[in-house]
Amino acid sequence: MKFCATIAEYNPLHNGHLKHIEYIKNELKAENLVVVMSGNFTQRGEPAVLNKFKRARQAIIAGADAVIELPTVFATANAELFASGGIKTVNSLGLTDGICFGAESGNKSDFISLASALNSETKDFKKVLKDYLSGGISLAKAKFLTVQSLYGDMFDESLMNSPNNILGLEYTKAILKTNPDMDIFPMLREGDHNDLTLKKGITSATSIRKAIKEGKFRKTKKCVPPYVYRELEDYPFEADKITMAKIITSSAEELAKISDCTEGLENRIKALAKDNFNIDKYVEKVATKRYPATRIRRILTANLLGIEESFIFDALSSPLYIKVLAVKKDSDVLPLICEKATVPVLTRKSDADKLKKTALACFNKDVLANDLYNLFKNERENEHKTLFV
């Protein structure tokens, strides 16, 4: 395989990610690995531990050949929109043979068969789905129950309730809709994505971030590569008060325009902001079984960045750009991307100056995210640069 892609956050890059990169290079025999990586804000609705340029450079050192930024409007969205935006970005490269993603269980055929069923647009599927949604359950759960009703117990439910499986399934759904010739390669991962217990060797990014938040940097030394450990620093807590201030100054009507802020949730978010100024305690108060904490945090981040749901769908349906964060020195990967890409490739400010309409508005969200992150961390990272590592 000449070009393999993966979609990642590397928040931070750890030993499990190294194993994944080695699998792509050594087992899949990919000549080039292109990583589509979240920028300074992540899918959990939080600022990344390290800025996107540091994480991109670390990815190149780890074995990637190029790192492309996943536009902020997708990087901070729910799993379906995150995956759709990621696959859209991969497709726009115009040269990818396949995508490899981590999974808790399942093989290629499992993901393809269930994704095909979930992509069904038949009248029966829509009717049964509507009935389940009227019962007040989540869309993801309603879709799986619909599939069960129509096809029986032929699918593995774990593909719908494990974090990496959910993303892998969304990647597969998006690929089947937009580029069915692209191959998929699920790789079984070790450990629990949400495990808070820090383990030596391969552990979850969640456990590493928890240790960093608690100031326990030294305990992460055996969990991440040395070049990552040397750059770990305090989590950007300065984001918290600015995020809360934005909630206080936003109206309920503005909040209601944000993705996943439905069923009057905007009123709950506004009401509880008056007496809860610590963002972690605030999210804990707002969250319920129906509205998990990650969903609340994504809403807060989208509100901070001014990302409305309608704009995400505009971005999904419009030609955008490829923002190159980092490439390997003396590699031919960047010239190939420039040759094959179906959208503008951004490596310097003059490239971005040519963007128009939705692409320009989308890129401006990346610029805003970078400016805010610079403010949180007292950094001076130039949005328009590309690193050669």
C-alpha positions as a printed Julia matrix, in Angstrom:
389×3 Matrix{Float64}:
   0.0     0.0    0.0
   1.45    3.35  -1.01
  -0.62    5.8    1.09
  -2.39    5.0    4.35
  -4.22    7.58   6.45
  -5.23    7.67  10.06
  -7.32   10.21  11.97
  -6.01   11.09  15.42
  -5.73   13.6   18.23
  -2.44   12.54  19.87
  -3.52   14.27  23.05
  -0.81   13.47  23.94
   0.97   10.99  21.67
   1.68    7.89  23.77
   3.04    4.34  23.5
  -0.24    2.98  22.16
  -0.06    5.47  19.29
   3.5     4.34  18.57
   2.26    0.76  18.3
  -0.45    1.89  15.88
   2.04    3.75  13.67
   4.4     0.75  13.69
   1.49   -1.52  12.68
   0.68    0.7    9.69
   4.3     0.85   8.59
   5.38   -2.73   9.31
   2.24   -4.86   9.04
   0.26   -2.95   6.43
   3.48   -2.06   4.6
   2.39    1.52   3.98
   5.04    3.49   2.15
   3.56    6.77   3.4
   1.45    7.54   6.46
  -0.64   10.7    6.43
  -2.16   11.69   9.78
  -5.26   13.89   9.85
  -4.98   15.38  13.33
  -7.18   17.6   15.48
  -5.82   21.07  16.08
  -5.77   22.94  19.38
  -9.23   21.81  20.52
 -10.38   18.21  20.68
 -13.45   16.04  20.27
 -13.93   15.85  24.05
 -14.54   19.62  24.04
 -11.26   20.58  25.68
  -8.04   22.36  24.65
  -5.28   19.93  23.74
  -2.49   19.34  26.26
   0.1    20.57  23.73
  -0.4    22.86  20.76
  -0.97   21.35  17.32
   2.51   22.12  15.98
   4.26   20.36  18.86
   1.98   17.35  18.45
   2.45   17.34  14.67
   6.23   17.4   15.03
   6.06   14.54  17.52
   3.94   12.54  15.07
   6.58   12.94  12.36
   9.29   11.81  14.78
   7.09    8.8   15.62
   6.95    7.75  11.97
   4.29    9.75  10.16
   5.22   11.28   6.8
   2.78   14.19   6.9
   0.34   15.68   9.39
  -2.74   17.49   8.1
  -5.0    19.52  10.39
  -8.56   18.34  10.83
 -10.55   21.61  10.58
 -11.68   22.85  13.97
 -15.37   22.75  13.01
 -15.08   18.95  12.69
 -12.48   18.32  15.41
 -14.79   19.68  18.12
 -17.99   17.95  16.91
 -19.72   14.7   17.85
 -18.46   11.33  16.6
 -20.52   11.31  13.39
 -19.51   14.82  12.32
 -15.91   14.32  13.49
 -15.63   11.17  11.38
 -17.41   12.67   8.38
 -15.09   15.67   8.45
 -12.07   13.44   8.88
 -12.97   11.26   5.89
 -13.78   14.36   3.85
 -10.26   15.62   4.57
  -8.72   12.23   3.72
 -10.68   12.08   0.46
  -9.52   15.57  -0.52
  -5.9    14.35  -0.46
  -6.71   12.42  -3.63
  -4.12    9.71  -3.0
  -5.14    7.58  -0.01
  -5.45    3.81  -0.49
  -6.84    3.0    2.94
  -7.44    4.17   6.5
  -6.35    2.41   9.68
  -8.09    3.02  13.0
  -7.97    1.54  16.49
 -10.86   -0.64  17.62
 -11.85   -2.47  20.79
 -13.28   -5.39  18.8
 -14.5    -6.44  15.36
 -12.87   -6.99  11.99
 -13.18   -5.36   8.59
 -16.3    -7.25   7.53
 -18.02   -6.53  10.88
 -17.56   -2.8   10.43
 -18.57   -2.79   6.76
 -21.73   -4.89   7.23
 -23.03   -2.86  10.19
 -22.09    0.47   8.56
 -23.99   -0.57   5.42
 -27.08   -1.38   7.48
 -26.86    1.92   9.39
 -26.53    3.85   6.14
 -29.84    2.45   4.97
 -32.33    5.1    3.88
 -35.32    2.84   3.25
 -38.81    3.87   4.34
 -38.94    1.0    6.84
 -35.64    2.06   8.41
 -36.77    5.68   8.77
 -40.13    4.67  10.26
 -38.66    2.33  12.88
 -35.94    4.86  13.71
 -38.54    7.58  14.25
 -40.47    5.3   16.62
 -37.38    4.63  18.73
 -36.39    8.3   18.82
 -39.84    9.23  20.08
 -39.05    7.14  23.14
 -36.36    9.61  24.19
 -33.23    7.52  23.61
 -30.06    8.71  21.9
 -29.75    8.7   18.12
 -26.88    6.18  18.14
 -28.81    3.74  20.33
 -31.99    4.26  18.29
 -30.11    3.45  15.07
 -28.71    0.22  16.47
 -32.12   -0.87  17.8
 -33.58   -0.11  14.37
 -30.97   -2.33  12.73
 -31.73   -5.1   15.23
 -35.44   -4.79  14.52
 -34.92   -5.09  10.77
 -32.03   -7.59  10.61
 -32.14   -9.5   13.9
 -29.13  -10.12  16.16
 -26.6   -10.49  13.36
 -24.47   -7.51  14.45
 -22.14   -7.06  17.41
 -23.54   -4.41  19.75
 -20.03   -3.62  21.07
 -19.4    -1.85  17.76
 -21.93    0.74  18.91
 -20.93    1.24  22.55
 -17.12    1.34  22.69
 -15.43    4.71  21.96
 -12.98    3.64  19.26
 -15.5     1.25  17.72
 -18.03    4.06  17.45
 -15.52    6.26  15.62
 -14.41    3.35  13.43
 -18.01    2.66  12.52
 -18.58    6.33  11.67
 -15.42    6.35   9.52
 -16.7     3.28   7.68
 -20.15    4.8    7.18
 -18.61    7.96   5.73
 -16.28    5.96   3.46
 -19.14    3.83   2.1
 -21.07    7.02   1.31
 -18.26    9.02  -0.26
 -15.38    6.77  -1.35
 -16.26    3.04  -1.29
 -13.0     2.14  -3.06
 -11.02    3.13   0.03
 -10.01    0.17   2.21
 -10.37    0.04   6.0
  -8.0    -1.6    8.48
  -9.25   -1.91  12.07
  -6.43   -2.58  14.55
  -7.35   -4.07  17.92
  -6.16   -1.72  20.64
  -5.04   -2.51  24.16
  -6.78   -1.16  27.25
  -9.83    1.01  27.83
  -9.97    4.38  26.05
 -11.64    5.99  29.11
  -9.64    4.21  31.85
  -8.49    6.78  34.41
  -5.82    4.5   35.9
  -2.32    5.33  34.72
  -0.46    2.2   33.64
   3.18    1.72  32.65
   3.71    1.01  28.99
   0.43    1.34  27.12
  -2.22    3.35  28.94
  -5.12    5.58  27.9
  -4.66    9.2   26.87
  -7.4     9.95  29.42
  -5.23    8.63  32.27
  -2.22   10.62  31.04
  -4.23   13.85  30.85
  -5.57   13.21  34.36
  -2.02   12.84  35.68
  -0.97   16.03  33.89
  -3.92   17.95  35.36
  -2.89   16.75  38.8
   0.71   17.85  38.21
   2.02   14.26  38.22
   4.22   14.64  35.14
   6.9    12.24  36.34
   4.45    9.36  36.53
   3.81    9.62  32.79
   7.48    9.11  31.85
   7.09    5.43  30.9
   3.78    6.01  29.11
   4.96    8.37  26.37
   8.03    8.64  24.12
  10.94   10.69  25.58
  10.45   13.49  23.04
   6.83   13.86  24.2
   7.67   13.65  27.9
  10.17   16.5   27.6
   7.44   18.82  26.29
   4.59   17.96  28.65
   3.46   20.99  30.58
   0.57   22.33  32.61
  -2.88   21.83  31.18
  -4.27   25.14  29.76
  -6.52   26.01  32.71
  -6.74   29.62  31.54
  -9.34   28.38  29.05
 -11.84   27.64  31.81
 -12.83   31.16  32.85
 -12.94   32.43  29.27
 -15.2    29.52  28.32
 -17.47   30.22  31.29
 -17.54   33.94  30.5
 -18.68   33.13  26.97
 -21.54   31.0   28.33
 -22.64   33.8   30.65
 -22.61   36.38  27.84
 -24.34   34.13  25.28
 -28.12   34.0   25.03
 -30.13   30.79  25.13
 -31.12   31.46  21.52
 -27.46   31.53  20.48
 -26.72   28.32  22.35
 -29.65   26.57  20.68
 -27.92   26.99  17.29
 -25.02   24.78  18.4
 -24.86   21.12  17.42
 -26.32   18.75  20.05
 -27.8    21.61  22.08
 -31.37   20.38  21.72
 -34.59   19.83  23.66
 -34.16   22.95  25.76
 -30.66   22.01  26.95
 -29.62   25.61  26.27
 -31.83   26.75  29.16
 -30.23   24.3   31.59
 -26.76   25.42  30.47
 -27.65   29.08  31.04
 -29.43   28.58  34.36
 -26.64   26.62  36.04
 -23.89   29.0   34.85
 -24.96   31.62  37.39
 -23.79   29.72  40.49
 -21.08   27.35  39.23
 -17.85   29.06  38.25
 -15.51   26.05  38.28
 -15.9    24.51  34.84
 -15.44   20.9   35.97
 -18.06   21.24  38.7
 -20.3    23.16  36.31
 -20.16   20.43  33.66
 -20.84   17.84  36.36
 -23.98   19.77  37.38
 -25.26   20.2   33.83
 -24.54   16.63  32.7
 -27.16   13.92  33.0
 -27.47   10.35  31.75
 -29.08   11.74  28.58
 -26.58   14.6   28.25
 -23.09   13.21  29.08
 -20.24   15.46  30.15
 -18.38   15.21  26.83
 -21.47   16.46  25.01
 -21.72   19.43  27.37
 -18.04   20.25  26.92
 -18.37   20.14  23.14
 -21.26   22.6   23.34
 -19.19   24.92  25.55
 -16.26   24.79  23.14
 -18.43   25.31  20.06
 -19.98   28.31  21.79
 -16.54   29.71  22.63
 -15.46   29.37  18.99
 -18.79   30.48  17.51
 -19.42   27.23  15.62
 -23.1    26.76  14.81
 -24.49   23.44  13.64
 -25.63   24.86  10.3
 -22.07   25.97   9.56
 -20.68   22.46  10.2
 -23.05   21.1    7.55
 -22.07   23.91   5.18
 -18.43   22.92   5.67
 -19.21   19.25   5.07
 -20.87   20.03   1.75
 -18.3    22.59   0.51
 -14.77   22.25  -0.9
 -12.35   23.3    1.85
  -8.54   23.03   2.05
  -5.66   20.93   3.29
  -3.67   22.66   6.04
  -0.27   20.99   6.28
   1.04   21.17   9.85
   4.22   19.14   9.39
   6.01   16.91   6.87
   9.08   14.73   6.96
  12.2    16.38   5.55
  13.52   15.06   2.22
  10.23   13.21   1.59
   8.27   13.39  -1.66
   4.96   13.33   0.21
   4.28   17.09   0.08
   4.79   17.41  -3.7
   2.48   14.4   -4.16
  -0.19   15.98  -1.95
   0.08   19.24  -3.89
  -0.24   17.32  -7.15
  -3.17   15.09  -6.21
  -5.22   17.23  -3.8
  -8.67   18.3   -4.94
  -8.65   21.45  -2.78
  -6.06   24.17  -2.04
  -3.03   23.02  -0.04
  -1.97   25.51   2.64
   1.67   25.72   3.67
   2.07   29.51   3.94
  -0.04   32.62   4.48
  -0.28   33.43   0.77
  -2.01   30.08   0.2
  -4.7    30.9    2.76
  -5.24   34.34   1.21
  -6.75   32.61  -1.83
  -9.57   30.92   0.11
 -13.13   32.13  -0.36
 -16.63   31.69   1.07
 -17.12   28.63   3.31
 -13.49   27.52   3.02
 -12.3    30.93   4.24
 -14.84   31.0    7.07
 -13.83   27.49   8.09
 -10.13   28.35   8.07
 -10.85   31.46  10.13
 -12.19   29.16  12.87
  -8.81   27.4   12.85
  -7.12   30.81  13.16
  -9.41   31.78  16.05
  -8.74   28.46  17.81
  -5.0    29.06  17.41
  -5.24   32.65  18.69
  -7.23   31.6   21.76
  -4.84   28.74  22.48
  -1.9    31.16  22.23
  -3.71   33.31  24.8
  -4.35   30.36  27.14
  -0.74   29.15  27.01
   1.06   32.48  26.48
   2.48   31.18  23.19
   3.17   32.82  19.84
   2.54   30.06  17.33
   2.03   31.31  13.77
  -1.11   29.7   12.27
   0.28   29.81   8.73
   3.54   27.9    9.16
   4.39   24.35   8.12
   7.08   22.39   9.95
   9.73   20.33   8.12
  10.94   17.73  10.6
